[in-house]
């Protein structure tokens, strides 16, 4: 093939659509509107609209600077101290952990964990299909499809009542073929903000066990819902539920370490031997993707989780972020109810975590963008943590008007 043939081949590549989430930030960044607001991406902002640098992270950074180290490669599965700390955080008190049936591998964010898991499953279970909630984080379907899977949806959101259609969800799971992979949001469901209660989780666990399905729990927002321990309960329950479980987790949000890409993939296996074999294969998957993960975020998290005072500081800071989100939900609901009397905005305080699924449709979202320079996802998901005392009035006015 000569040079000009290659050029013409590549010139037929079409423009990709903007990413449904990060593309909103791109559009927001391009706007020159002086009062533009980005409610799109799932990032925690403080009341001044800034991404916080947590004090615990600042302290860990200072400690690391006192003991500078050369930047050599980490092992394929990451920093051992980090993996141990993550395992202890996620599986605290679990029999599976005590029985050494859990392996944790450091990954490039939660997305990296999902991708490593997806590539692994595709290699060993090429016939399996993937089931995700309808709706789900937009990247779930894209990521599993790009790993080669057929992705199906199980019902989740009930638009009429802004709640969960649990009967339909359970019924759908009852018909998922054995050996298929079911992706579940362990807490703070993205995008709806609606989580199952304990009794419903037990029923889901029951179906998954009975039908021989493989649960892949995605936990990106531990600590943003009801608290660190309460949000982690589902992962611990599944870990001790007698199943092989995959868990993706990240410290992007809970440590405000977005750019460090610091996450983990954990696997709960049948026994220690199976855990070691799975770990060896997952390491091959990582090696052929990006070889080994970056170091700095892992050192920061390991330093904080490995020090009692820094960990206490982190838990306090996480609690403050959670509280601010809760207060903002309440305030936004009150403002909207004042602006649009008789309309029901109770979903704001029924949902939890970073997101609210507002029920706004694509056209209403377009109006928010074009008439108010308020950017959010076409699905109507908003990031509650992007609302603050400086913009809440404008956000409420805009939502009340476009949804009237
Ligand atoms: C989100 O849902 O907005 C976040 O998880 C950020 C992302 O990577 O999409």
Short mmCIF file of C-alpha atoms and ligand atoms in Angstrom, two decimals:
data_model
loop_
_atom_site.label_atom_id
_atom_site.label_comp_id
_atom_site.label_asym_id
_atom_site.label_seq_id
_atom_site.Cartn_x
_atom_site.Cartn_y
_atom_site.Cartn_z
CA UNK A 1 0.00 0.00 0.00
CA UNK A 2 1.56 3.29 -0.98
CA UNK A 3 1.55 6.48 1.04
CA UNK A 4 -1.33 8.19 -0.76
CA UNK A 5 -3.58 5.09 -0.47
CA UNK A 6 -3.03 5.11 3.30
CA UNK A 7 -3.87 8.80 3.41
CA UNK A 8 -7.12 8.33 1.53
CA UNK A 9 -8.07 5.32 3.68
CA UNK A 10 -7.65 7.37 6.84
CA UNK A 11 -9.45 10.36 5.38
CA UNK A 12 -12.64 8.29 5.36
CA UNK A 13 -12.66 8.09 9.17
CA UNK A 14 -15.73 9.96 10.37
CA UNK A 15 -15.84 12.43 13.26
CA UNK A 16 -16.78 10.74 16.54
CA UNK A 17 -19.67 12.19 18.50
CA UNK A 18 -18.81 14.10 21.63
CA UNK A 19 -18.67 12.02 24.80
CA UNK A 20 -22.10 12.33 26.48
CA UNK A 21 -20.51 13.42 29.78
CA UNK A 22 -17.03 14.79 29.17
CA UNK A 23 -18.29 16.35 25.92
CA UNK A 24 -20.57 18.55 28.05
CA UNK A 25 -17.48 19.90 29.82
CA UNK A 26 -15.86 20.52 26.42
CA UNK A 27 -18.90 22.52 25.31
CA UNK A 28 -18.97 24.38 28.65
CA UNK A 29 -15.26 25.24 28.33
CA UNK A 30 -15.89 26.69 24.87
CA UNK A 31 -18.71 28.94 26.08
CA UNK A 32 -17.78 32.58 26.61
CA UNK A 33 -20.88 33.30 28.73
CA UNK A 34 -19.71 35.09 31.91
CA UNK A 35 -22.12 33.18 34.18
CA UNK A 36 -21.93 29.74 32.62
CA UNK A 37 -22.56 26.77 34.93
CA UNK A 38 -21.48 23.17 34.39
CA UNK A 39 -23.86 20.70 36.04
CA UNK A 40 -22.69 17.89 33.77
CA UNK A 41 -19.66 15.95 34.92
CA UNK A 42 -19.69 14.08 38.24
CA UNK A 43 -17.16 16.08 40.19
CA UNK A 44 -17.54 17.35 43.75
CA UNK A 45 -17.14 21.13 43.96
CA UNK A 46 -17.14 23.11 47.19
CA UNK A 47 -19.48 26.01 47.84
CA UNK A 48 -17.11 28.36 45.99
CA UNK A 49 -17.37 26.13 42.93
CA UNK A 50 -13.83 24.79 43.35
CA UNK A 51 -12.60 21.18 43.25
CA UNK A 52 -11.21 20.83 46.79
CA UNK A 53 -7.67 19.81 47.66
CA UNK A 54 -8.38 17.79 50.81
CA UNK A 55 -6.30 18.60 53.90
CA UNK A 56 -5.52 14.89 54.35
CA UNK A 57 -4.12 14.79 50.80
CA UNK A 58 -2.15 17.98 51.40
CA UNK A 59 -0.68 16.41 54.57
CA UNK A 60 0.16 13.16 52.74
CA UNK A 61 1.80 15.17 49.96
CA UNK A 62 3.92 17.04 52.53
CA UNK A 63 4.93 13.74 54.15
CA UNK A 64 5.93 12.27 50.77
CA UNK A 65 8.01 15.35 49.99
CA UNK A 66 10.02 14.79 53.17
CA UNK A 67 11.01 11.37 51.85
CA UNK A 68 11.44 11.76 48.07
CA UNK A 69 11.72 8.57 46.07
CA UNK A 70 12.89 7.88 42.51
CA UNK A 71 10.11 7.30 39.98
CA UNK A 72 10.64 3.69 39.09
CA UNK A 73 7.96 1.29 37.79
CA UNK A 74 5.33 0.05 40.18
CA UNK A 75 4.56 -3.67 39.98
CA UNK A 76 1.98 -4.62 37.31
CA UNK A 77 -0.79 -4.71 39.92
CA UNK A 78 0.33 -1.52 41.62
CA UNK A 79 1.59 -0.43 45.01
CA UNK A 80 1.26 -3.27 47.54
CA UNK A 81 0.50 -0.94 50.47
CA UNK A 82 -2.27 0.70 48.45
CA UNK A 83 -3.85 -2.61 47.44
CA UNK A 84 -3.78 -3.80 51.03
CA UNK A 85 -5.36 -0.59 52.29
CA UNK A 86 -8.08 -0.71 49.62
CA UNK A 87 -8.84 -4.35 50.42
CA UNK A 88 -9.15 -3.47 54.11
CA UNK A 89 -11.40 -0.49 53.34
CA UNK A 90 -13.76 -2.34 51.00
CA UNK A 91 -13.91 -5.69 52.76
CA UNK A 92 -13.55 -4.64 56.39
CA UNK A 93 -14.72 -7.53 58.60
CA UNK A 94 -15.47 -9.87 55.68
CA UNK A 95 -14.79 -13.58 56.05
CA UNK A 96 -13.55 -13.61 52.45
CA UNK A 97 -10.76 -11.18 53.39
CA UNK A 98 -9.74 -13.23 56.43
CA UNK A 99 -9.70 -16.35 54.23
CA UNK A 100 -7.39 -14.57 51.77
CA UNK A 101 -9.88 -15.03 48.96
CA UNK A 102 -9.77 -11.36 47.95
CA UNK A 103 -7.26 -9.82 45.58
CA UNK A 104 -7.06 -6.10 44.86
CA UNK A 105 -5.18 -4.63 41.91
CA UNK A 106 -4.50 -0.92 41.53
CA UNK A 107 -5.98 0.43 38.29
CA UNK A 108 -6.16 3.67 36.34
CA UNK A 109 -9.31 4.97 38.03
CA UNK A 110 -12.60 3.12 38.30
CA UNK A 111 -12.85 3.14 34.50
CA UNK A 112 -9.54 1.29 34.34
CA UNK A 113 -10.88 -1.29 36.78
CA UNK A 114 -13.98 -1.83 34.66
CA UNK A 115 -11.90 -2.14 31.50
CA UNK A 116 -9.42 -4.60 33.02
CA UNK A 117 -12.37 -6.65 34.30
CA UNK A 118 -14.13 -6.44 30.93
CA UNK A 119 -11.04 -7.53 28.97
CA UNK A 120 -10.48 -10.39 31.40
CA UNK A 121 -14.07 -11.63 31.06
CA UNK A 122 -13.95 -11.34 27.30
CA UNK A 123 -10.82 -13.50 27.22
CA UNK A 124 -12.13 -16.23 29.51
CA UNK A 125 -15.91 -16.09 28.89
CA UNK A 126 -16.29 -14.93 25.29
CA UNK A 127 -19.86 -16.22 25.15
CA UNK A 128 -21.03 -14.19 28.15
CA UNK A 129 -23.18 -11.09 27.71
CA UNK A 130 -23.31 -8.06 29.96
CA UNK A 131 -26.38 -6.60 31.70
CA UNK A 132 -26.48 -3.05 32.93
CA UNK A 133 -29.25 -0.98 34.48
CA UNK A 134 -31.50 1.20 32.35
CA UNK A 135 -30.23 3.86 32.62
CA UNK A 136 -26.63 3.55 33.69
CA UNK A 137 -23.43 5.57 33.56
CA UNK A 138 -23.06 6.23 29.82
CA UNK A 139 -19.55 4.80 29.72
CA UNK A 140 -20.64 1.39 31.05
CA UNK A 141 -22.24 0.27 27.80
CA UNK A 142 -19.56 1.93 25.66
CA UNK A 143 -16.75 0.33 27.63
CA UNK A 144 -18.14 -3.21 27.62
CA UNK A 145 -19.07 -2.92 23.95
CA UNK A 146 -15.59 -1.76 23.10
CA UNK A 147 -14.28 -4.83 24.94
CA UNK A 148 -16.38 -6.91 22.52
CA UNK A 149 -19.48 -7.66 24.57
CA UNK A 150 -23.13 -7.59 23.70
CA UNK A 151 -24.62 -5.23 26.32
CA UNK A 152 -28.22 -5.64 27.47
CA UNK A 153 -30.25 -3.53 29.86
CA UNK A 154 -32.34 -4.55 32.83
CA UNK A 155 -35.13 -2.16 33.90
CA UNK A 156 -34.28 0.14 36.78
CA UNK A 157 -35.70 3.65 36.64
CA UNK A 158 -39.42 4.27 36.89
CA UNK A 159 -39.92 7.64 35.21
CA UNK A 160 -43.57 7.97 36.27
CA UNK A 161 -42.82 7.90 39.98
CA UNK A 162 -39.15 8.99 39.79
CA UNK A 163 -38.30 5.79 41.61
CA UNK A 164 -37.11 2.25 40.94
CA UNK A 165 -39.17 -0.32 39.07
CA UNK A 166 -37.91 -3.10 41.27
CA UNK A 167 -40.42 -5.75 40.19
CA UNK A 168 -39.36 -5.31 36.54
CA UNK A 169 -35.68 -5.34 37.50
CA UNK A 170 -36.00 -8.59 39.44
CA UNK A 171 -38.12 -10.20 36.74
CA UNK A 172 -35.51 -9.33 34.10
CA UNK A 173 -32.65 -10.70 36.21
CA UNK A 174 -34.60 -13.96 36.61
CA UNK A 175 -34.21 -14.47 32.86
CA UNK A 176 -30.55 -13.58 32.45
CA UNK A 177 -28.67 -16.66 31.19
CA UNK A 178 -26.31 -18.38 33.60
CA UNK A 179 -22.73 -17.16 33.36
CA UNK A 180 -23.69 -13.67 32.20
CA UNK A 181 -22.22 -10.61 33.88
CA UNK A 182 -24.52 -8.26 35.79
CA UNK A 183 -23.22 -4.78 36.49
CA UNK A 184 -24.64 -3.24 39.66
CA UNK A 185 -24.08 0.17 41.26
CA UNK A 186 -23.09 -0.56 44.86
CA UNK A 187 -24.24 2.87 46.07
CA UNK A 188 -25.21 6.33 44.77
CA UNK A 189 -26.60 4.99 41.49
CA UNK A 190 -25.26 6.95 38.51
CA UNK A 191 -27.26 8.63 36.98
CA UNK A 192 -30.52 8.26 38.94
CA UNK A 193 -29.32 8.75 42.54
CA UNK A 194 -31.78 5.98 43.49
CA UNK A 195 -30.47 2.97 45.42
CA UNK A 196 -32.03 -0.32 46.46
CA UNK A 197 -32.71 -0.82 50.16
CA UNK A 198 -31.28 -3.73 52.10
CA UNK A 199 -34.25 -6.04 51.56
CA UNK A 200 -34.16 -5.50 47.80
CA UNK A 201 -30.42 -6.09 47.66
CA UNK A 202 -30.99 -9.43 49.40
CA UNK A 203 -33.44 -10.38 46.67
CA UNK A 204 -30.99 -9.36 43.94
CA UNK A 205 -28.23 -11.36 45.61
CA UNK A 206 -30.62 -14.31 45.78
CA UNK A 207 -31.41 -14.22 42.05
CA UNK A 208 -27.76 -13.76 41.11
CA UNK A 209 -26.70 -16.72 43.24
CA UNK A 210 -29.57 -18.95 42.09
CA UNK A 211 -29.06 -18.21 38.42
CA UNK A 212 -25.26 -18.45 38.52
CA UNK A 213 -24.66 -14.89 37.34
CA UNK A 214 -21.44 -12.97 37.82
CA UNK A 215 -21.90 -9.73 39.78
CA UNK A 216 -19.66 -6.81 38.87
CA UNK A 217 -20.19 -4.12 41.51
CA UNK A 218 -19.19 -0.61 40.55
CA UNK A 219 -18.58 1.64 43.54
CA UNK A 220 -17.40 5.09 42.52
CA UNK A 221 -19.08 7.15 45.24
CA UNK A 222 -18.46 5.41 48.55
CA UNK A 223 -19.03 7.96 51.32
CA UNK A 224 -21.27 10.28 49.29
CA UNK A 225 -24.54 8.53 50.13
CA UNK A 226 -25.23 7.48 53.72
CA UNK A 227 -21.60 7.24 54.92
CA UNK A 228 -18.44 5.27 54.32
CA UNK A 229 -19.50 2.08 56.12
CA UNK A 230 -23.17 2.25 55.10
CA UNK A 231 -22.34 2.80 51.42
CA UNK A 232 -19.89 -0.11 51.46
CA UNK A 233 -22.40 -2.55 52.92
CA UNK A 234 -23.51 -4.02 49.57
CA UNK A 235 -19.94 -4.86 48.60
CA UNK A 236 -19.32 -6.55 51.95
CA UNK A 237 -22.62 -8.45 51.74
CA UNK A 238 -21.83 -9.76 48.24
CA UNK A 239 -18.27 -10.63 49.28
CA UNK A 240 -19.62 -12.92 51.97
CA UNK A 241 -22.50 -14.13 49.83
CA UNK A 242 -20.71 -17.22 48.52
CA UNK A 243 -20.17 -15.84 44.99
CA UNK A 244 -17.27 -14.79 42.83
CA UNK A 245 -17.57 -11.01 42.82
CA UNK A 246 -15.78 -8.31 40.85
CA UNK A 247 -15.63 -4.81 42.37
CA UNK A 248 -14.42 -1.64 40.68
CA UNK A 249 -13.72 1.30 42.95
CA UNK A 250 -12.09 4.69 42.73
CA UNK A 251 -10.80 7.52 44.90
CA UNK A 252 -11.43 10.16 42.23
CA UNK A 253 -14.40 11.57 44.14
CA UNK A 254 -13.88 10.47 47.74
CA UNK A 255 -10.28 11.77 47.85
CA UNK A 256 -10.83 14.47 45.22
CA UNK A 257 -7.98 12.91 43.22
CA UNK A 258 -9.59 12.93 39.77
CA UNK A 259 -6.47 13.58 37.74
CA UNK A 260 -4.40 10.95 39.53
CA UNK A 261 -6.52 8.14 38.03
CA UNK A 262 -6.44 6.12 41.21
CA UNK A 263 -8.82 3.18 41.37
CA UNK A 264 -8.84 -0.54 42.03
CA UNK A 265 -10.24 -3.81 40.80
CA UNK A 266 -10.97 -6.32 43.55
CA UNK A 267 -12.03 -9.90 43.07
CA UNK A 268 -13.56 -12.18 45.66
CA UNK A 269 -12.79 -15.77 44.66
CA UNK A 270 -13.85 -19.21 45.87
CA UNK A 271 -10.58 -19.84 47.69
CA UNK A 272 -7.06 -18.46 48.06
CA UNK A 273 -5.75 -20.58 45.20
CA UNK A 274 -8.42 -19.35 42.78
CA UNK A 275 -7.73 -15.79 43.93
CA UNK A 276 -4.04 -16.18 43.09
CA UNK A 277 -4.84 -17.58 39.63
CA UNK A 278 -7.30 -14.80 38.88
CA UNK A 279 -4.77 -12.24 40.04
CA UNK A 280 -2.12 -13.70 37.71
CA UNK A 281 -4.46 -13.44 34.71
CA UNK A 282 -5.64 -9.95 35.61
CA UNK A 283 -1.98 -8.90 35.76
CA UNK A 284 -1.57 -10.14 32.18
CA UNK A 285 -4.56 -8.05 31.16
CA UNK A 286 -3.02 -4.97 32.78
CA UNK A 287 0.43 -5.64 31.30
CA UNK A 288 -0.96 -5.74 27.78
CA UNK A 289 -3.08 -2.61 28.31
CA UNK A 290 -0.83 -0.11 30.10
CA UNK A 291 1.86 -2.25 31.72
CA UNK A 292 1.58 -0.89 35.24
CA UNK A 293 -0.29 1.95 36.95
CA UNK A 294 0.96 5.41 37.94
CA UNK A 295 2.40 5.94 41.36
CA UNK A 296 1.60 9.26 42.99
CA UNK A 297 -2.12 8.80 43.72
CA UNK A 298 -1.49 5.34 45.16
CA UNK A 299 1.15 6.71 47.54
CA UNK A 300 -1.18 9.49 48.66
CA UNK A 301 -4.10 7.15 49.37
CA UNK A 302 -1.88 4.54 51.04
CA UNK A 303 -0.35 7.26 53.24
CA UNK A 304 -3.75 8.57 54.34
CA UNK A 305 -5.35 5.17 54.89
CA UNK A 306 -2.22 3.92 56.68
CA UNK A 307 -2.18 6.70 59.26
CA UNK A 308 -4.86 6.86 61.97
CA UNK A 309 -4.89 10.69 62.23
CA UNK A 310 -4.91 11.22 58.45
CA UNK A 311 -7.63 8.66 58.00
CA UNK A 312 -9.73 10.39 60.66
CA UNK A 313 -9.13 13.67 58.84
CA UNK A 314 -10.24 12.10 55.55
CA UNK A 315 -13.42 10.70 57.07
CA UNK A 316 -14.29 14.15 58.42
CA UNK A 317 -13.64 15.81 55.10
CA UNK A 318 -15.67 13.18 53.28
CA UNK A 319 -18.52 13.67 55.75
CA UNK A 320 -18.41 17.43 55.10
CA UNK A 321 -18.68 16.86 51.33
CA UNK A 322 -21.60 14.48 51.89
CA UNK A 323 -23.35 16.98 54.16
CA UNK A 324 -22.95 19.81 51.68
CA UNK A 325 -24.56 17.70 48.97
CA UNK A 326 -27.44 16.85 51.31
CA UNK A 327 -27.98 20.51 52.23
CA UNK A 328 -27.82 21.53 48.58
CA UNK A 329 -30.45 18.94 47.68
CA UNK A 330 -32.73 20.33 50.37
CA UNK A 331 -32.11 23.98 49.40
CA UNK A 332 -32.63 23.34 45.69
CA UNK A 333 -35.87 21.50 46.42
CA UNK A 334 -37.11 24.38 48.60
CA UNK A 335 -36.20 26.97 45.98
CA UNK A 336 -37.91 25.00 43.21
CA UNK A 337 -41.03 24.45 45.32
CA UNK A 338 -41.17 28.18 46.02
CA UNK A 339 -40.80 29.02 42.33
CA UNK A 340 -43.23 26.35 41.09
CA UNK A 341 -45.84 25.81 43.80
CA UNK A 342 -47.74 22.55 43.55
CA UNK A 343 -45.05 20.75 41.59
CA UNK A 344 -43.25 17.78 43.08
CA UNK A 345 -39.50 18.17 43.54
CA UNK A 346 -39.27 15.64 46.38
CA UNK A 347 -37.09 13.43 44.17
CA UNK A 348 -34.19 15.75 44.98
CA UNK A 349 -34.13 14.67 48.60
CA UNK A 350 -35.13 11.05 47.92
CA UNK A 351 -32.12 10.54 45.67
CA UNK A 352 -28.63 10.41 47.11
CA UNK A 353 -25.04 10.83 46.04
CA UNK A 354 -23.67 13.30 43.57
CA UNK A 355 -26.45 13.09 41.01
CA UNK A 356 -30.07 13.97 40.57
CA UNK A 357 -32.12 12.62 37.72
CA UNK A 358 -34.38 15.61 37.23
CA UNK A 359 -36.76 14.29 34.58
CA UNK A 360 -35.74 17.14 32.26
CA UNK A 361 -35.86 16.01 28.65
CA UNK A 362 -33.40 16.70 25.85
CA UNK A 363 -35.27 19.78 24.66
CA UNK A 364 -35.41 21.23 28.17
CA UNK A 365 -31.69 20.56 28.58
CA UNK A 366 -31.10 22.38 25.29
CA UNK A 367 -33.03 25.37 26.62
CA UNK A 368 -30.98 25.35 29.82
CA UNK A 369 -27.84 25.53 27.72
CA UNK A 370 -29.00 28.05 25.12
CA UNK A 371 -31.08 30.36 27.30
CA UNK A 372 -29.19 30.15 30.61
CA UNK A 373 -25.68 28.86 29.76
CA UNK A 374 -26.34 25.99 32.14
CA UNK A 375 -24.73 22.84 30.82
CA UNK A 376 -25.87 19.37 31.75
CA UNK A 377 -26.42 15.89 30.32
CA UNK A 378 -29.08 15.28 27.66
CA UNK A 379 -30.65 12.70 29.99
CA UNK A 380 -31.48 15.42 32.52
CA UNK A 381 -28.91 14.24 35.06
CA UNK A 382 -27.42 17.07 37.08
CA UNK A 383 -24.45 17.04 39.43
CA UNK A 384 -25.88 18.41 42.67
CA UNK A 385 -22.40 19.25 43.95
CA UNK A 386 -22.01 21.79 41.14
CA UNK A 387 -24.82 23.84 42.69
CA UNK A 388 -23.64 26.35 45.30
CA UNK A 389 -24.91 29.37 47.18
CA UNK A 390 -23.66 31.62 44.37
CA UNK A 391 -25.59 29.92 41.56
CA UNK A 392 -28.52 28.13 43.22
CA UNK A 393 -31.00 30.92 42.47
CA UNK A 394 -30.14 30.94 38.79
CA UNK A 395 -30.18 27.13 38.56
CA UNK A 396 -33.56 26.92 40.29
CA UNK A 397 -35.05 29.70 38.15
CA UNK A 398 -33.83 28.05 34.98
CA UNK A 399 -35.05 24.56 35.88
CA UNK A 400 -38.42 25.86 37.06
CA UNK A 401 -38.86 27.83 33.81
CA UNK A 402 -37.81 25.18 31.28
CA UNK A 403 -39.80 22.44 33.01
CA UNK A 404 -42.97 24.54 33.44
C1 LIG B 1 -19.61 11.06 35.71
O1 LIG B 1 -20.46 10.18 35.65
O2 LIG B 1 -19.84 12.23 35.39
C2 LIG B 1 -18.25 10.76 36.26
O3 LIG B 1 -18.17 9.42 36.61
C3 LIG B 1 -17.16 11.21 35.38
C4 LIG B 1 -17.00 10.36 34.15
O4 LIG B 1 -15.90 9.86 33.94
O5 LIG B 1 -17.95 10.20 33.39
#
